[in-house]
Amino acid sequence: MYRIVKRIIDFLAALTLLILLAPILLPIVIILCFTGEREVFYFQKRIGYKQSTFDIWKFATMLKNSPNMGTGSLTLRNDPRVTRIGKFLRITKLNELPQIVNVLIGNMSLVGPRPQMKVDFDVYPEHVREKIYDVPPGITGIGSVIFRDEEKLLSETTLPPKEYYAKVIAPYKGELELWYQRNFSFGTDIKIIYLTVLVIFSPETDMPYRIFKDLPKRNF
């Protein structure tokens, strides 16, 4: 029943958000048409519900061939593959707004585990891969909140970024997403949406651990 009601709420919320955010979305579309590589949207295959694949919508923020350049699927702070307008969109998370269309279609939810590229999904421990997408992926989720500034972590580590992601970020992010599945409810979703907004303005806050006192212990 929770999942049926959540899907109805997701659809109505996505439709409402598209209408309300049109004054923000349309100027971004126009700016992207005349900057960078003049690409507006970026479509990428992601792993979703029950490990099915789908195309995720994002505003284009990087060079077209970026997945085959540098650190591949991982983005670092001041990554040279990111365009100037793309840097602003990524910092403010405005680049994620087109995923409202994914929610409207039904292959994403407002809240859930972040959909990963296969190369990053394969880094998760096996027990995480088996269960992480037993719920639809989300625009935001507890993993997104905790790893609000993942680019900073990848940039500051002394390990190679891909190794740090595999050894530190992926295992903990996976445990966070499994925690969500054990605790999902409308109350949990509302708190995660609140925290998503909070960490944009205060990325160093410990509020997630104060609100959700039983989160898995940090490993970084």
Coordinates of N, CA and C in Angstrom, one line a residue:
M1 N 0.8 -1.2 0.0 CA 0.0 0.0 0.0 C 0.9 1.3 0.0
Y2 N 2.0 1.2 0.8 CA 2.9 2.4 0.8 C 3.4 2.7 -0.6
R3 N 3.8 1.7 -1.3 CA 4.4 1.9 -2.6 C 3.4 2.4 -3.6
I4 N 2.1 1.9 -3.5 CA 1.1 2.4 -4.4 C 0.8 3.9 -4.2
V5 N 0.6 4.2 -2.9 CA 0.4 5.6 -2.5 C 1.6 6.5 -2.9
K6 N 2.8 6.0 -2.7 CA 4.0 6.7 -3.0 C 4.0 7.0 -4.5
R7 N 3.7 6.1 -5.3 CA 3.7 6.3 -6.8 C 2.7 7.4 -7.2
I8 N 1.5 7.4 -6.5 CA 0.5 8.4 -6.8 C 1.1 9.8 -6.4
I9 N 1.7 9.9 -5.2 CA 2.2 11.1 -4.7 C 3.4 11.6 -5.6
D10 N 4.2 10.6 -6.0 CA 5.4 11.0 -6.9 C 4.8 11.6 -8.2
F11 N 3.8 11.0 -8.8 CA 3.3 11.5 -10.1 C 2.7 12.9 -9.9
L12 N 1.9 13.1 -8.9 CA 1.3 14.4 -8.7 C 2.3 15.5 -8.4
A13 N 3.3 15.1 -7.5 CA 4.3 16.0 -7.1 C 5.2 16.4 -8.3
A14 N 5.6 15.4 -9.2 CA 6.4 15.7 -10.3 C 5.7 16.6 -11.3
L15 N 4.4 16.4 -11.5 CA 3.6 17.2 -12.4 C 3.6 18.6 -11.9
T16 N 3.3 18.8 -10.6 CA 3.3 20.1 -10.0 C 4.6 20.8 -10.0
L17 N 5.7 20.1 -9.8 CA 7.0 20.6 -9.8 C 7.4 21.1 -11.2
L18 N 7.1 20.4 -12.2 CA 7.4 20.8 -13.6 C 6.7 22.2 -13.9
I19 N 5.5 22.3 -13.4 CA 4.8 23.6 -13.6 C 5.4 24.7 -12.8
L20 N 5.6 24.5 -11.5 CA 6.1 25.5 -10.6 C 7.6 25.9 -11.0
L21 N 8.4 24.9 -11.4 CA 9.8 25.2 -11.7 C 10.0 25.7 -13.1
A22 N 9.0 25.8 -13.9 CA 9.2 26.2 -15.3 C 10.0 27.5 -15.4
P23 N 9.7 28.5 -14.5 CA 10.5 29.8 -14.6 C 12.0 29.6 -14.4
I24 N 12.4 28.5 -13.8 CA 13.8 28.2 -13.5 C 14.3 27.3 -14.7
L25 N 13.5 26.3 -15.0 CA 14.0 25.3 -16.0 C 14.2 26.0 -17.4
L26 N 13.2 26.8 -17.8 CA 13.3 27.4 -19.2 C 14.5 28.3 -19.4
P27 N 14.9 29.2 -18.4 CA 16.1 29.9 -18.6 C 17.4 29.1 -18.7
I28 N 17.4 28.0 -17.9 CA 18.6 27.1 -17.9 C 18.7 26.5 -19.3
V29 N 17.5 26.0 -19.9 CA 17.5 25.5 -21.2 C 18.1 26.5 -22.3
I30 N 17.6 27.7 -22.2 CA 18.1 28.7 -23.1 C 19.6 29.0 -23.0
I31 N 20.0 29.1 -21.7 CA 21.5 29.3 -21.5 C 22.3 28.2 -22.0
L32 N 21.9 26.9 -21.8 CA 22.6 25.8 -22.3 C 22.6 25.7 -23.8
C33 N 21.6 26.3 -24.5 CA 21.6 26.3 -25.9 C 22.7 27.1 -26.5
F34 N 23.2 28.1 -25.7 CA 24.1 29.0 -26.3 C 25.5 29.0 -25.5
T35 N 25.7 28.0 -24.7 CA 27.0 27.9 -24.0 C 27.5 26.5 -24.1
G36 N 28.8 26.3 -23.7 CA 29.4 25.0 -23.6 C 29.4 24.4 -25.0
E37 N 28.9 23.1 -25.1 CA 28.8 22.4 -26.3 C 27.4 22.5 -26.9
R38 N 26.6 23.4 -26.4 CA 25.3 23.7 -26.8 C 24.4 22.4 -26.7
E39 N 24.6 21.7 -25.7 CA 23.8 20.5 -25.4 C 22.9 20.9 -24.2
V40 N 21.7 20.6 -24.2 CA 20.8 20.9 -23.1 C 20.6 19.8 -22.1
F41 N 20.3 18.6 -22.6 CA 20.1 17.4 -21.8 C 21.1 16.4 -22.0
Y42 N 21.4 15.6 -20.9 CA 22.3 14.5 -21.0 C 21.6 13.3 -20.6
F43 N 21.6 12.3 -21.4 CA 20.9 11.0 -21.1 C 21.9 9.9 -20.9
Q44 N 21.7 9.2 -19.9 CA 22.7 8.2 -19.5 C 22.0 6.9 -19.0
K45 N 22.5 5.7 -19.4 CA 21.9 4.5 -18.9 C 22.3 4.3 -17.4
R46 N 21.3 4.0 -16.6 CA 21.4 3.8 -15.2 C 20.7 2.5 -14.8
I47 N 21.2 2.0 -13.6 CA 20.5 0.8 -13.1 C 19.4 1.2 -12.2
G48 N 18.2 0.6 -12.4 CA 17.0 1.1 -11.7 C 16.3 -0.1 -11.0
Y49 N 15.0 0.1 -10.8 CA 14.2 -0.8 -10.1 C 14.4 -2.3 -10.6
K50 N 14.6 -3.2 -9.6 CA 14.9 -4.6 -9.9 C 16.0 -4.8 -10.9
Q51 N 17.0 -3.9 -10.9 CA 18.1 -3.9 -11.7 C 17.9 -3.8 -13.2
S52 N 16.7 -3.2 -13.5 CA 16.4 -2.9 -14.9 C 17.2 -1.6 -15.3
T53 N 17.4 -1.3 -16.6 CA 18.1 -0.1 -17.0 C 17.1 0.9 -17.6
F54 N 17.5 2.1 -17.4 CA 16.7 3.2 -18.0 C 17.6 4.4 -18.3
D55 N 17.1 5.4 -19.0 CA 17.8 6.6 -19.3 C 17.5 7.7 -18.3
I56 N 18.5 8.1 -17.6 CA 18.3 9.2 -16.7 C 18.4 10.6 -17.4
W57 N 17.6 11.5 -17.0 CA 17.6 12.9 -17.5 C 18.4 13.8 -16.6
K58 N 19.3 14.5 -17.2 CA 20.1 15.6 -16.5 C 20.3 16.7 -17.4
F59 N 20.5 17.9 -16.8 CA 21.0 19.0 -17.7 C 22.5 18.7 -18.0
A60 N 22.9 19.0 -19.2 CA 24.3 18.7 -19.6 C 25.3 19.7 -18.8
T61 N 26.2 19.1 -18.2 CA 27.2 19.9 -17.4 C 28.6 19.6 -17.7
M62 N 28.9 18.5 -18.6 CA 30.2 18.1 -18.9 C 30.4 18.0 -20.4
L63 N 31.6 17.8 -20.8 CA 31.9 17.6 -22.2 C 31.3 16.3 -22.7
K64 N 30.9 16.2 -23.9 CA 30.1 15.1 -24.4 C 30.8 13.7 -24.2
N65 N 32.1 13.7 -24.3 CA 32.9 12.4 -24.3 C 33.5 12.2 -22.9
S66 N 32.9 12.9 -21.9 CA 33.5 12.9 -20.5 C 33.6 11.5 -19.9
P67 N 32.6 10.5 -20.2 CA 32.7 9.2 -19.6 C 33.9 8.4 -20.0
N68 N 34.5 8.8 -21.2 CA 35.7 8.2 -21.7 C 37.0 9.0 -21.5
M69 N 36.9 10.0 -20.6 CA 38.0 10.9 -20.3 C 38.3 10.9 -18.8
G70 N 39.5 11.1 -18.5 CA 39.9 11.3 -17.1 C 39.5 10.2 -16.1
T71 N 38.7 10.5 -15.1 CA 38.3 9.6 -14.1 C 37.0 8.9 -14.4
G72 N 36.6 9.0 -15.7 CA 35.4 8.3 -16.2 C 34.1 8.7 -15.5
S73 N 33.4 7.8 -14.8 CA 32.1 8.0 -14.1 C 32.3 8.9 -12.9
L74 N 33.5 9.0 -12.3 CA 33.7 9.8 -11.1 C 34.1 11.2 -11.5
T75 N 33.5 12.2 -10.8 CA 33.8 13.6 -11.0 C 34.5 14.2 -9.8
L76 N 35.6 14.9 -10.1 CA 36.4 15.5 -9.0 C 36.1 17.0 -8.9
R77 N 36.5 17.6 -7.8 CA 36.4 19.0 -7.6 C 37.2 19.7 -8.7
N78 N 36.6 20.7 -9.3 CA 37.3 21.5 -10.4 C 37.7 20.5 -11.5
D79 N 36.9 19.6 -11.8 CA 37.1 18.6 -12.9 C 37.1 19.4 -14.2
P80 N 38.2 19.3 -15.0 CA 38.3 20.1 -16.3 C 37.2 19.7 -17.3
R81 N 36.5 18.5 -17.1 CA 35.5 18.1 -18.1 C 34.2 18.8 -17.8
V82 N 34.1 19.5 -16.7 CA 32.8 20.3 -16.4 C 32.9 21.7 -17.0
T83 N 31.8 22.0 -17.7 CA 31.7 23.4 -18.3 C 31.5 24.4 -17.2
R84 N 31.6 25.7 -17.6 CA 31.5 26.8 -16.6 C 30.1 26.8 -16.1
I85 N 29.1 26.8 -16.9 CA 27.7 26.8 -16.4 C 27.4 25.5 -15.7
G86 N 28.1 24.4 -16.2 CA 27.9 23.1 -15.6 C 28.3 23.1 -14.1
K87 N 29.4 23.8 -13.8 CA 29.9 23.9 -12.4 C 28.8 24.5 -11.5
F88 N 28.2 25.5 -11.9 CA 27.1 26.2 -11.1 C 26.0 25.2 -11.0
L89 N 25.6 24.6 -12.1 CA 24.4 23.7 -12.0 C 24.7 22.5 -11.1
R90 N 25.9 22.0 -11.0 CA 26.2 20.9 -10.2 C 26.3 21.3 -8.7
I91 N 26.9 22.4 -8.4 CA 27.0 22.9 -7.0 C 25.6 23.1 -6.4
T92 N 24.7 23.7 -7.2 CA 23.4 24.0 -6.7 C 22.4 22.8 -6.9
K93 N 22.9 21.7 -7.6 CA 22.1 20.5 -7.9 C 21.0 20.8 -8.8
L94 N 21.0 21.9 -9.5 CA 20.0 22.2 -10.5 C 20.1 21.3 -11.7
N95 N 21.2 20.7 -11.9 CA 21.4 19.7 -13.0 C 20.6 18.5 -12.8
E96 N 20.1 18.2 -11.6 CA 19.3 17.0 -11.3 C 17.8 17.3 -11.6
L97 N 17.4 18.5 -11.8 CA 16.0 18.8 -11.9 C 15.2 18.1 -13.1
P98 N 15.9 17.8 -14.2 CA 15.2 17.1 -15.3 C 14.8 15.7 -14.9
Q99 N 15.3 15.2 -13.8 CA 14.9 13.9 -13.4 C 13.4 13.8 -12.9
I100 N 12.9 15.0 -12.8 CA 11.4 15.1 -12.5 C 10.7 14.4 -13.6
V101 N 11.2 14.4 -14.8 CA 10.6 13.7 -15.9 C 10.6 12.2 -15.7
N102 N 11.8 11.7 -15.2 CA 11.9 10.3 -14.8 C 10.8 9.9 -13.8
V103 N 10.6 10.8 -12.8 CA 9.6 10.5 -11.8 C 8.2 10.4 -12.5
L104 N 7.9 11.4 -13.3 CA 6.6 11.4 -14.0 C 6.4 10.1 -14.9
I105 N 7.5 9.7 -15.5 CA 7.4 8.5 -16.3 C 7.2 7.3 -15.5
G106 N 7.8 7.2 -14.3 CA 7.7 6.1 -13.4 C 8.9 5.3 -13.2
N107 N 10.0 5.6 -13.8 CA 11.2 4.8 -13.6 C 12.1 5.4 -12.4
M108 N 11.6 6.5 -11.8 CA 12.3 7.0 -10.6 C 11.2 7.5 -9.6
S109 N 11.7 7.7 -8.4 CA 10.8 8.3 -7.3 C 11.5 9.5 -6.8
L110 N 10.8 10.3 -6.1 CA 11.4 11.5 -5.5 C 12.5 11.1 -4.5
V111 N 12.2 10.1 -3.7 CA 13.2 9.6 -2.7 C 13.5 8.1 -2.9
G112 N 14.7 7.8 -2.9 CA 15.1 6.4 -3.0 C 16.6 6.3 -3.2
P113 N 17.2 5.1 -3.4 CA 18.6 5.0 -3.7 C 19.0 5.6 -5.0
R114 N 20.1 6.3 -5.1 CA 20.5 6.9 -6.3 C 20.8 5.8 -7.4
P115 N 20.3 6.0 -8.6 CA 20.6 5.1 -9.7 C 22.0 5.2 -10.1
Q116 N 22.7 4.1 -10.3 CA 24.1 4.2 -10.6 C 24.4 3.7 -12.0
M117 N 25.5 4.2 -12.6 CA 26.0 3.6 -13.8 C 26.4 2.2 -13.5
K118 N 26.4 1.3 -14.5 CA 26.7 -0.1 -14.2 C 28.1 -0.2 -13.7
V119 N 29.1 0.6 -14.2 CA 30.4 0.5 -13.7 C 30.5 0.8 -12.2
D120 N 29.7 1.7 -11.7 CA 29.7 2.0 -10.3 C 28.8 1.0 -9.5
F121 N 27.7 0.6 -10.1 CA 26.9 -0.4 -9.4 C 27.7 -1.7 -9.2
D122 N 28.6 -2.1 -10.1 CA 29.4 -3.3 -9.9 C 30.4 -3.2 -8.8
V123 N 30.6 -2.0 -8.3 CA 31.6 -1.8 -7.2 C 30.9 -2.1 -5.9
Y124 N 29.6 -2.1 -5.8 CA 28.9 -2.3 -4.5 C 29.2 -3.8 -4.1
P125 N 29.3 -4.0 -2.8 CA 29.4 -5.4 -2.3 C 28.2 -6.2 -2.8
E126 N 28.4 -7.5 -3.0 CA 27.3 -8.4 -3.6 C 26.0 -8.3 -2.8
H127 N 26.0 -8.3 -1.5 CA 24.8 -8.2 -0.7 C 24.0 -6.9 -1.0
V128 N 24.7 -5.9 -1.3 CA 24.1 -4.6 -1.6 C 23.5 -4.7 -3.0
R129 N 24.2 -5.2 -4.0 CA 23.7 -5.3 -5.4 C 22.5 -6.1 -5.4
E130 N 22.3 -7.1 -4.6 CA 21.2 -8.0 -4.6 C 19.9 -7.3 -4.2
K131 N 20.0 -6.2 -3.3 CA 18.8 -5.7 -2.7 C 18.6 -4.2 -2.9
I132 N 19.6 -3.5 -3.3 CA 19.6 -2.0 -3.3 C 18.4 -1.5 -4.2
Y133 N 18.1 -2.1 -5.3 CA 17.0 -1.6 -6.1 C 15.7 -2.4 -6.0
D134 N 15.5 -3.0 -4.8 CA 14.2 -3.6 -4.5 C 13.1 -2.5 -4.4
V135 N 13.6 -1.2 -4.3 CA 12.7 -0.1 -4.3 C 13.2 0.8 -5.5
P136 N 12.3 1.6 -6.1 CA 12.7 2.5 -7.2 C 13.8 3.5 -6.8
P137 N 14.7 3.8 -7.7 CA 15.7 4.8 -7.4 C 15.1 6.2 -7.2
G138 N 15.8 7.1 -6.6 CA 15.2 8.4 -6.3 C 16.1 9.6 -6.8
I139 N 15.5 10.7 -6.9 CA 16.2 11.9 -7.2 C 17.1 12.3 -6.1
T140 N 16.7 12.0 -4.9 CA 17.5 12.2 -3.7 C 17.3 11.0 -2.8
G141 N 18.1 10.8 -1.8 CA 18.1 9.7 -0.9 C 19.1 9.9 0.2
I142 N 19.1 9.0 1.1 CA 20.0 9.2 2.3 C 21.5 9.1 1.8
G143 N 21.8 8.3 0.8 CA 23.1 8.3 0.3 C 23.5 9.6 -0.3
S144 N 22.6 10.3 -1.0 CA 22.8 11.6 -1.6 C 23.1 12.6 -0.5
V145 N 22.3 12.5 0.5 CA 22.4 13.5 1.6 C 23.8 13.4 2.3
I146 N 24.2 12.2 2.7 CA 25.5 11.9 3.4 C 26.6 12.3 2.5
F147 N 26.5 11.9 1.2 CA 27.6 12.2 0.3 C 27.3 13.4 -0.6
R148 N 26.8 14.5 0.1 CA 26.5 15.7 -0.6 C 27.7 16.2 -1.4
D149 N 28.9 16.1 -0.8 CA 30.1 16.7 -1.5 C 31.1 15.5 -1.8
E150 N 30.6 14.5 -2.5 CA 31.4 13.4 -2.9 C 32.6 13.8 -3.7
E151 N 32.4 14.9 -4.5 CA 33.6 15.3 -5.4 C 34.7 15.8 -4.5
K152 N 34.4 16.4 -3.4 CA 35.5 16.9 -2.5 C 36.2 15.7 -1.9
L153 N 35.5 14.7 -1.4 CA 36.1 13.5 -0.9 C 37.1 12.8 -1.9
L154 N 36.6 12.7 -3.1 CA 37.4 12.1 -4.2 C 38.6 12.9 -4.5
S155 N 38.5 14.2 -4.3 CA 39.6 15.1 -4.7 C 40.7 15.2 -3.6
E156 N 40.3 15.0 -2.4 CA 41.2 15.1 -1.2 C 41.9 13.9 -0.8
T157 N 41.4 12.7 -1.2 CA 42.0 11.4 -0.7 C 43.4 11.2 -1.3
T158 N 44.2 10.6 -0.6 CA 45.6 10.2 -1.1 C 45.5 9.0 -2.0
L159 N 44.4 8.3 -2.0 CA 44.3 7.1 -2.8 C 43.8 7.5 -4.2
P160 N 44.0 6.7 -5.2 CA 43.4 7.0 -6.5 C 41.9 7.0 -6.4
P161 N 41.3 8.0 -7.0 CA 39.8 8.2 -6.9 C 39.0 6.9 -7.0
K162 N 39.3 6.1 -8.0 CA 38.5 4.9 -8.2 C 38.7 3.9 -7.1
E163 N 39.9 3.8 -6.6 CA 40.1 2.9 -5.5 C 39.4 3.4 -4.2
Y164 N 39.5 4.7 -4.0 CA 38.8 5.3 -2.8 C 37.3 5.1 -2.9
Y165 N 36.7 5.2 -4.1 CA 35.3 5.0 -4.2 C 34.9 3.6 -3.9
A166 N 35.8 2.6 -4.4 CA 35.5 1.2 -4.3 C 35.7 0.8 -2.8
K167 N 36.7 1.3 -2.1 CA 37.0 0.8 -0.8 C 36.2 1.6 0.3
V168 N 35.9 2.8 0.1 CA 35.3 3.6 1.2 C 33.9 4.1 0.8
I169 N 33.7 4.8 -0.3 CA 32.4 5.3 -0.6 C 31.3 4.3 -0.9
A170 N 31.6 3.4 -1.8 CA 30.6 2.4 -2.2 C 30.1 1.6 -1.1
P171 N 31.0 1.0 -0.3 CA 30.5 0.1 0.8 C 29.6 0.9 1.8
Y172 N 30.0 2.1 2.1 CA 29.1 2.8 3.1 C 27.8 3.3 2.5
K173 N 27.9 3.8 1.2 CA 26.7 4.3 0.5 C 25.7 3.1 0.4
G174 N 26.3 1.9 0.1 CA 25.4 0.8 0.0 C 24.7 0.5 1.3
E175 N 25.4 0.5 2.4 CA 24.8 0.3 3.7 C 23.7 1.3 4.0
L176 N 24.0 2.6 3.6 CA 23.0 3.6 3.8 C 21.7 3.3 3.1
E177 N 21.8 2.9 1.8 CA 20.6 2.6 1.0 C 19.9 1.4 1.5
L178 N 20.6 0.4 2.1 CA 19.9 -0.7 2.7 C 19.2 -0.3 3.9
W179 N 19.8 0.6 4.7 CA 19.1 1.2 5.9 C 17.8 1.8 5.5
Y180 N 17.8 2.6 4.3 CA 16.6 3.2 3.9 C 15.5 2.2 3.6
Q181 N 15.8 1.1 3.0 CA 14.8 0.0 2.8 C 14.3 -0.6 4.0
R182 N 15.0 -0.6 5.1 CA 14.5 -1.1 6.4 C 13.7 -0.1 7.1
N183 N 13.8 1.2 6.7 CA 13.1 2.2 7.4 C 12.2 3.1 6.6
F184 N 12.0 2.7 5.3 CA 11.2 3.6 4.5 C 9.8 3.8 5.0
S185 N 9.4 5.1 4.9 CA 8.0 5.5 5.3 C 7.8 6.9 4.8
F186 N 6.6 7.4 4.8 CA 6.4 8.8 4.4 C 7.2 9.8 5.3
G187 N 7.2 9.5 6.5 CA 8.0 10.3 7.5 C 9.4 10.4 7.2
T188 N 10.0 9.2 6.8 CA 11.4 9.1 6.5 C 11.7 9.9 5.2
D189 N 10.8 9.8 4.2 CA 11.0 10.5 2.9 C 10.9 12.0 3.1
I190 N 10.0 12.5 4.0 CA 9.9 13.9 4.2 C 11.1 14.4 4.9
K191 N 11.7 13.7 5.8 CA 12.9 14.1 6.5 C 14.1 14.1 5.5
I192 N 14.2 13.2 4.6 CA 15.2 13.2 3.6 C 15.1 14.3 2.7
I193 N 13.9 14.7 2.3 CA 13.7 15.9 1.4 C 14.2 17.1 2.1
Y194 N 13.8 17.2 3.4 CA 14.2 18.4 4.2 C 15.8 18.4 4.3
L195 N 16.4 17.3 4.5 CA 17.9 17.2 4.7 C 18.5 17.5 3.3
T196 N 17.9 17.1 2.2 CA 18.5 17.4 0.9 C 18.6 18.9 0.7
V197 N 17.6 19.7 1.1 CA 17.7 21.1 0.9 C 18.7 21.7 1.9
L198 N 18.7 21.2 3.1 CA 19.6 21.7 4.2 C 21.1 21.5 3.8
V199 N 21.5 20.4 3.2 CA 22.9 20.1 3.0 C 23.4 20.9 1.7
I200 N 22.5 21.4 0.9 CA 22.9 22.3 -0.2 C 23.5 23.6 0.4
F201 N 22.9 24.1 1.5 CA 23.4 25.3 2.1 C 24.4 25.1 3.2
S202 N 24.3 23.9 3.8 CA 25.2 23.6 4.9 C 25.7 22.2 4.7
P203 N 26.7 22.0 3.8 CA 27.1 20.6 3.5 C 27.9 19.9 4.6
E204 N 28.4 20.6 5.6 CA 29.1 20.0 6.7 C 28.2 19.7 7.9
T205 N 27.0 19.9 7.8 CA 26.1 19.7 8.9 C 26.0 18.2 9.3
D206 N 25.9 18.0 10.6 CA 25.7 16.6 11.1 C 24.2 16.3 11.4
M207 N 23.3 17.1 10.9 CA 21.9 17.0 11.1 C 21.4 15.6 10.7
P208 N 21.9 15.0 9.6 CA 21.3 13.7 9.2 C 21.5 12.6 10.3
Y209 N 22.7 12.7 11.0 CA 22.9 11.7 12.1 C 22.2 12.1 13.4
R210 N 21.7 13.3 13.5 CA 20.9 13.7 14.7 C 19.5 13.4 14.5
I211 N 19.0 13.4 13.2 CA 17.6 13.1 12.9 C 17.5 11.6 12.8
F212 N 18.4 10.9 12.2 CA 18.4 9.4 12.0 C 19.5 8.9 12.9
K213 N 19.2 8.6 14.1 CA 20.3 8.2 15.1 C 20.8 6.8 14.9
D214 N 20.1 6.0 14.1 CA 20.5 4.6 13.9 C 21.2 4.4 12.5
L215 N 21.6 5.5 11.8 CA 22.3 5.3 10.6 C 23.6 4.5 10.8
P216 N 24.0 3.7 9.8 CA 25.3 3.0 9.9 C 26.4 3.9 10.3
K217 N 27.3 3.4 11.0 CA 28.5 4.2 11.5 C 29.4 4.6 10.3
R218 N 29.8 5.8 10.3 CA 30.6 6.4 9.2 C 32.0 5.6 9.1
N219 N 32.5 5.5 7.9 CA 33.8 4.9 7.7 C 34.8 5.8 7.1
F220 N 34.5 7.1 7.1 CA 35.4 8.1 6.5 C 35.4 9.4 7.4

